[in-house]
PDB file of C-alpha atoms in Angstrom:
ATOM      1  CA  MET Q   1     186.576-110.112  87.784  1.00 51.00           C
ATOM      2  CA  THR Q   2     187.735-108.012  90.573  1.00 50.00           C
ATOM      3  CA  GLU Q   3     186.721-108.476  94.116  1.00 50.00           C
ATOM      4  CA  ASP Q   4     184.319-105.494  94.074  1.00 50.00           C
ATOM      5  CA  GLU Q   5     182.643-106.933  90.905  1.00 49.00           C
ATOM      6  CA  SER Q   6     182.062-110.300  92.548  1.00 47.00           C
ATOM      7  CA  ASN Q   7     180.749-108.677  95.638  1.00 45.00           C
ATOM      8  CA  SER Q   8     178.387-106.333  93.830  1.00 47.00           C
ATOM      9  CA  GLU Q   9     177.139-109.404  91.683  1.00 52.00           C
ATOM     10  CA  GLY Q  10     176.511-111.432  94.905  1.00 50.00           C
ATOM     11  CA  LEU Q  11     174.914-108.543  96.497  1.00 44.00           C
ATOM     12  CA  MET Q  12     172.583-108.134  93.601  1.00 46.00           C
ATOM     13  CA  GLU Q  13     171.472-111.734  93.624  1.00 50.00           C
ATOM     14  CA  ARG Q  14     170.975-111.683  97.368  1.00 56.00           C
ATOM     15  CA  GLN Q  15     168.957-108.588  97.544  1.00 72.00           C
ATOM     16  CA  THR Q  16     166.668-108.668  94.656  1.00 84.00           C
ATOM     17  CA  THR Q  17     164.472-111.299  93.016  1.00 92.00           C
ATOM     18  CA  GLY Q  18     164.798-112.792  89.511  1.00 92.00           C
ATOM     19  CA  GLU Q  19     162.015-110.530  88.377  1.00 93.00           C
ATOM     20  CA  ASP Q  20     163.629-107.484  89.872  1.00 94.00           C
ATOM     21  CA  ARG Q  21     166.870-108.368  88.057  1.00 95.00           C
ATOM     22  CA  VAL Q  22     165.035-108.742  84.790  1.00 95.00           C
ATOM     23  CA  ARG Q  23     163.317-105.516  85.077  1.00 92.00           C
ATOM     24  CA  MET Q  24     166.671-103.847  85.924  1.00 91.00           C
ATOM     25  CA  VAL Q  25     168.343-105.443  82.828  1.00 93.00           C
ATOM     26  CA  ALA Q  26     165.420-104.653  80.507  1.00 89.00           C
ATOM     27  CA  ARG Q  27     165.263-100.937  81.612  1.00 82.00           C
ATOM     28  CA  GLN Q  28     168.859-100.472  80.777  1.00 82.00           C
ATOM     29  CA  LEU Q  29     168.834-101.813  77.139  1.00 84.00           C
ATOM     30  CA  SER Q  30     170.450 -99.734  74.668  1.00 76.00           C
ATOM     31  CA  GLU Q  31     169.621-102.114  71.794  1.00 85.00           C
ATOM     32  CA  PRO Q  32     166.927-104.858  71.277  1.00 92.00           C
ATOM     33  CA  GLN Q  33     167.791-108.256  72.840  1.00 94.00           C
ATOM     34  CA  THR Q  34     166.493-111.645  73.107  1.00 96.00           C
ATOM     35  CA  ALA Q  35     164.812-113.136  76.225  1.00 96.00           C
ATOM     36  CA  ASN Q  36     167.760-115.456  76.474  1.00 96.00           C
ATOM     37  CA  TRP Q  37     170.194-112.631  76.437  1.00 96.00           C
ATOM     38  CA  ILE Q  38     168.256-110.873  79.159  1.00 96.00           C
ATOM     39  CA  ALA Q  39     167.769-114.074  81.147  1.00 96.00           C
ATOM     40  CA  SER Q  40     171.435-114.652  81.049  1.00 94.00           C
ATOM     41  CA  GLU Q  41     172.232-111.028  82.158  1.00 94.00           C
ATOM     42  CA  ALA Q  42     169.787-111.132  85.001  1.00 94.00           C
ATOM     43  CA  GLY Q  43     170.846-114.624  86.074  1.00 94.00           C
ATOM     44  CA  TRP Q  44     167.421-116.150  85.876  1.00 94.00           C
ATOM     45  CA  SER Q  45     165.849-118.849  83.720  1.00 94.00           C
ATOM     46  CA  HIS Q  46     164.210-118.263  80.336  1.00 94.00           C
ATOM     47  CA  GLU Q  47     160.619-119.058  80.934  1.00 95.00           C
ATOM     48  CA  PRO Q  48     160.069-116.816  83.953  1.00 96.00           C
ATOM     49  CA  THR Q  49     162.171-114.109  82.377  1.00 96.00           C
ATOM     50  CA  LYS Q  50     159.907-114.304  79.286  1.00 96.00           C
ATOM     51  CA  ARG Q  51     156.928-113.923  81.528  1.00 96.00           C
ATOM     52  CA  VAL Q  52     158.150-110.883  82.990  1.00 96.00           C
ATOM     53  CA  LEU Q  53     159.265-109.326  79.773  1.00 96.00           C
ATOM     54  CA  GLU Q  54     155.602-110.022  78.375  1.00 96.00           C
ATOM     55  CA  ARG Q  55     154.189-108.146  81.366  1.00 95.00           C
ATOM     56  CA  LEU Q  56     156.458-105.144  80.677  1.00 94.00           C
ATOM     57  CA  VAL Q  57     155.265-105.209  77.080  1.00 94.00           C
ATOM     58  CA  GLU Q  58     151.498-105.141  78.279  1.00 93.00           C
ATOM     59  CA  ASP Q  59     152.444-102.143  80.674  1.00 89.00           C
ATOM     60  CA  GLY Q  60     154.147-100.228  77.716  1.00 85.00           C
ATOM     61  CA  ILE Q  61     157.497-100.365  79.341  1.00 87.00           C
ATOM     62  CA  LEU Q  62     159.074-102.481  76.652  1.00 91.00           C
ATOM     63  CA  HIS Q  63     158.362-103.246  73.050  1.00 93.00           C
ATOM     64  CA  ARG Q  64     158.596-106.595  71.427  1.00 95.00           C
ATOM     65  CA  ASP Q  65     159.814-107.034  67.815  1.00 95.00           C
ATOM     66  CA  ASP Q  66     158.674-110.312  66.153  1.00 94.00           C
ATOM     67  CA  GLY Q  67     160.021-109.319  62.825  1.00 91.00           C
ATOM     68  CA  GLY Q  68     163.535-110.946  63.087  1.00 88.00           C
ATOM     69  CA  THR Q  69     164.689-114.505  63.282  1.00 92.00           C
ATOM     70  CA  HIS Q  70     164.402-114.103  67.025  1.00 93.00           C
ATOM     71  CA  THR Q  71     161.845-112.134  69.179  1.00 95.00           C
ATOM     72  CA  THR Q  72     163.542-109.198  70.723  1.00 95.00           C
ATOM     73  CA  TYR Q  73     162.762-106.662  73.442  1.00 95.00           C
ATOM     74  CA  TYR Q  74     163.733-102.965  73.891  1.00 92.00           C
ATOM     75  CA  PRO Q  75     162.596-100.238  76.176  1.00 87.00           C
ATOM     76  CA  ASP Q  76     160.433 -97.290  75.061  1.00 83.00           C
ATOM     77  CA  TYR Q  77     163.259 -94.938  74.299  1.00 80.00           C
ATOM     78  CA  ARG Q  78     160.822 -91.899  74.504  1.00 84.00           C
ATOM     79  CA  ARG Q  79     160.095 -92.983  78.155  1.00 83.00           C
ATOM     80  CA  GLN Q  80     163.662 -93.425  78.791  1.00 81.00           C
ATOM     81  CA  ALA Q  81     164.585 -89.906  77.389  1.00 85.00           C
ATOM     82  CA  MET Q  82     161.867 -88.311  79.484  1.00 88.00           C
ATOM     83  CA  GLN Q  83     162.851 -89.977  82.558  1.00 87.00           C
ATOM     84  CA  GLU Q  84     166.623 -88.967  82.063  1.00 89.00           C
ATOM     85  CA  ALA Q  85     165.549 -85.342  81.418  1.00 92.00           C
ATOM     86  CA  MET Q  86     163.538 -85.204  84.503  1.00 92.00           C
ATOM     87  CA  ARG Q  87     166.667 -86.701  86.377  1.00 92.00           C
ATOM     88  CA  LEU Q  88     168.767 -83.917  84.744  1.00 93.00           C
ATOM     89  CA  ARG Q  89     166.115 -81.342  85.868  1.00 92.00           C
ATOM     90  CA  ASP Q  90     165.947 -82.817  89.495  1.00 92.00           C
ATOM     91  CA  SER Q  91     169.743 -83.260  89.877  1.00 91.00           C
ATOM     92  CA  GLY Q  92     170.603 -80.043  91.451  1.00 90.00           C
ATOM     93  CA  HIS Q  93     172.193 -78.646  88.287  1.00 91.00           C
ATOM     94  CA  THR Q  94     171.281 -75.278  86.973  1.00 94.00           C
ATOM     95  CA  VAL Q  95     170.075 -74.717  83.488  1.00 94.00           C
ATOM     96  CA  GLU Q  96     173.379 -72.876  82.907  1.00 96.00           C
ATOM     97  CA  GLU Q  97     175.394 -75.789  83.865  1.00 95.00           C
ATOM     98  CA  LEU Q  98     173.333 -78.176  81.636  1.00 95.00           C
ATOM     99  CA  THR Q  99     173.758 -75.477  78.828  1.00 96.00           C
ATOM    100  CA  ASP Q 100     177.507 -75.496  79.336  1.00 97.00           C
ATOM    101  CA  ARG Q 101     177.455 -79.383  79.288  1.00 96.00           C
ATOM    102  CA  LEU Q 102     175.805 -79.144  76.022  1.00 97.00           C
ATOM    103  CA  ALA Q 103     178.161 -76.900  74.517  1.00 97.00           C
ATOM    104  CA  THR Q 104     181.060 -79.118  75.604  1.00 97.00           C
ATOM    105  CA  MET Q 105     179.520 -82.171  73.796  1.00 97.00           C
ATOM    106  CA  LYS Q 106     178.749 -80.270  70.722  1.00 98.00           C
ATOM    107  CA  ALA Q 107     182.299 -78.887  70.796  1.00 98.00           C
ATOM    108  CA  GLN Q 108     183.687 -82.630  71.235  1.00 98.00           C
ATOM    109  CA  ILE Q 109     181.716 -83.590  67.928  1.00 98.00           C
ATOM    110  CA  ARG Q 110     182.942 -80.454  66.045  1.00 98.00           C
ATOM    111  CA  ASP Q 111     186.574 -81.496  66.953  1.00 98.00           C
ATOM    112  CA  TRP Q 112     186.002 -85.024  65.550  1.00 97.00           C
ATOM    113  CA  GLU Q 113     184.497 -83.618  62.359  1.00 97.00           C
ATOM    114  CA  ASP Q 114     187.577 -81.325  61.879  1.00 97.00           C
ATOM    115  CA  GLU Q 115     190.077 -84.059  62.871  1.00 97.00           C
ATOM    116  CA  PHE Q 116     188.706 -86.766  60.492  1.00 96.00           C
ATOM    117  CA  GLY Q 117     186.953 -84.435  57.832  1.00 96.00           C
ATOM    118  CA  ILE Q 118     183.753 -86.207  58.198  1.00 96.00           C
ATOM    119  CA  GLU Q 119     180.213 -85.460  59.432  1.00 96.00           C
ATOM    120  CA  SER Q 120     178.948 -88.618  61.187  1.00 96.00           C
ATOM    121  CA  PRO Q 121     179.933 -91.564  63.263  1.00 95.00           C
ATOM    122  CA  ASN Q 122     179.100 -93.950  60.434  1.00 94.00           C
ATOM    123  CA  GLN Q 123     181.332 -91.840  58.053  1.00 96.00           C
ATOM    124  CA  LEU Q 124     184.169 -92.383  60.748  1.00 96.00           C
ATOM    125  CA  ARG Q 125     183.451 -96.116  60.755  1.00 94.00           C
ATOM    126  CA  GLY Q 126     183.724 -96.003  56.979  1.00 95.00           C
ATOM    127  CA  THR Q 127     187.285 -94.800  57.333  1.00 94.00           C
ATOM    128  CA  LEU Q 128     188.252 -98.044  58.865  1.00 93.00           C
ATOM    129  CA  ALA Q 129     188.618 -99.539  55.296  1.00 92.00           C
ATOM    130  CA  ASP Q 130     191.810 -97.389  54.840  1.00 90.00           C
ATOM    131  CA  GLU Q 131     194.475-100.049  54.773  1.00 90.00           C
ATOM    132  CA  SER Q 132     197.081 -97.741  56.034  1.00 93.00           C
ATOM    133  CA  LEU Q 133     195.464 -97.620  59.573  1.00 93.00           C
ATOM    134  CA  ASP Q 134     197.207 -99.887  62.156  1.00 93.00           C
ATOM    135  CA  GLY Q 135     195.186-101.833  64.620  1.00 92.00           C
ATOM    136  CA  ASP Q 136     195.331 -99.207  67.353  1.00 95.00           C
ATOM    137  CA  GLU Q 137     194.075 -96.361  65.219  1.00 95.00           C
ATOM    138  CA  GLU Q 138     191.340 -98.766  64.085  1.00 94.00           C
ATOM    139  CA  ASP Q 139     190.299 -99.412  67.679  1.00 95.00           C
ATOM    140  CA  ARG Q 140     190.607 -95.583  68.495  1.00 96.00           C
ATOM    141  CA  ARG Q 141     188.097 -94.777  65.669  1.00 96.00           C
ATOM    142  CA  ARG Q 142     185.808 -97.466  66.479  1.00 94.00           C
ATOM    143  CA  GLU Q 143     185.618 -96.339  70.100  1.00 95.00           C
ATOM    144  CA  ILE Q 144     185.208 -92.594  69.034  1.00 96.00           C
ATOM    145  CA  ALA Q 145     182.439 -93.577  66.767  1.00 94.00           C
ATOM    146  CA  ARG Q 146     180.626 -95.375  69.746  1.00 91.00           C
ATOM    147  CA  GLU Q 147     181.259 -92.168  71.844  1.00 94.00           C
ATOM    148  CA  TRP Q 148     179.888 -89.885  69.022  1.00 95.00           C
ATOM    149  CA  ASP Q 149     176.696 -91.950  68.947  1.00 91.00           C
ATOM    150  CA  HIS Q 150     176.311 -91.642  72.694  1.00 88.00           C
ATOM    151  CA  LEU Q 151     176.957 -87.924  72.663  1.00 94.00           C
ATOM    152  CA  GLN Q 152     174.359 -87.324  69.947  1.00 93.00           C
ATOM    153  CA  ARG Q 153     171.706 -89.126  72.012  1.00 88.00           C
ATOM    154  CA  ARG Q 154     172.896 -87.161  75.094  1.00 92.00           C
ATOM    155  CA  ILE Q 155     172.750 -83.875  73.169  1.00 95.00           C
ATOM    156  CA  GLN Q 156     169.105 -84.565  72.293  1.00 93.00           C
ATOM    157  CA  ILE Q 157     168.040 -85.375  75.994  1.00 92.00           C
ATOM    158  CA  VAL Q 158     170.069 -82.535  77.383  1.00 95.00           C
ATOM    159  CA  GLY Q 159     168.773 -80.083  74.871  1.00 95.00           C
ATOM    160  CA  PHE Q 160     165.090 -81.240  75.558  1.00 93.00           C
ATOM    161  CA  ALA Q 161     165.667 -80.795  79.364  1.00 93.00           C
ATOM    162  CA  ILE Q 162     166.872 -77.297  78.785  1.00 94.00           C
ATOM    163  CA  ARG Q 163     163.972 -76.345  76.449  1.00 93.00           C
ATOM    164  CA  GLU Q 164     161.404 -77.972  78.692  1.00 91.00           C
ATOM    165  CA  TRP Q 165     163.240 -76.822  81.929  1.00 92.00           C
ATOM    166  CA  ASP Q 166     159.932 -75.178  83.443  1.00 91.00           C
ATOM    167  CA  PHE Q 167     157.653 -77.838  82.370  1.00 90.00           C
ATOM    168  CA  LEU Q 168     160.053 -80.584  83.922  1.00 88.00           C
ATOM    169  CA  ALA Q 169     160.265 -78.847  87.438  1.00 87.00           C
ATOM    170  CA  PRO Q 170     158.949 -81.179  90.091  1.00 81.00           C
ATOM    171  CA  THR Q 171     155.439 -80.288  91.308  1.00 75.00           C
ATOM    172  CA  THR Q 172     154.383 -80.162  94.912  1.00 63.00           C
ATOM    173  CA  GLU Q 173     150.599 -80.226  94.057  1.00 56.00           C
ATOM    174  CA  PRO Q 174     148.788 -83.117  92.537  1.00 55.00           C
ATOM    175  CA  ALA Q 175     147.495 -82.672  89.072  1.00 54.00           C
ATOM    176  CA  GLU Q 176     143.816 -81.766  88.832  1.00 56.00           C
ATOM    177  CA  ALA Q 177     141.626 -84.095  86.664  1.00 51.00           C
ATOM    178  CA  SER Q 178     140.170 -82.113  83.822  1.00 49.00           C
ATOM    179  CA  SER Q 179     136.296 -82.564  83.445  1.00 47.00           C
TER     180      SER Q 179
END
């Protein structure tokens, strides 16, 4: 751990409550996690973490899945996507800049499709069964598959922000209640 990482962790613990840290961790989840995992990441004990998670479920910020061997929690990905689209709209970038960013991401995916002769990140993961690949190439392909998954999600969000550019514009007037 670097000195900067150590300082930032200490700063996070000094300037935030356990509940704040649980909320931060929970909002950044990219896949379902258990209360124990979230508690560990937040540096807080299990029971209070679980109470915070249940409140976040009640508030519609998180979802709970009781279907597996352990209860897991995950954010409302639609809410996350909407918030990210609003951040993109409010970031000071123009719609043309976002369109260029979208084109760059799509070009990167096309390059991978051409390089490997496949059409999806999972097809790329399937190539790891090739016994002629060395460890470095396997690691490279795994990393590309993760990045590909990430770019596909970003393409959806950036595309949404572009399509809904006018709708996502910040308003200066409060919304009127309809009768």
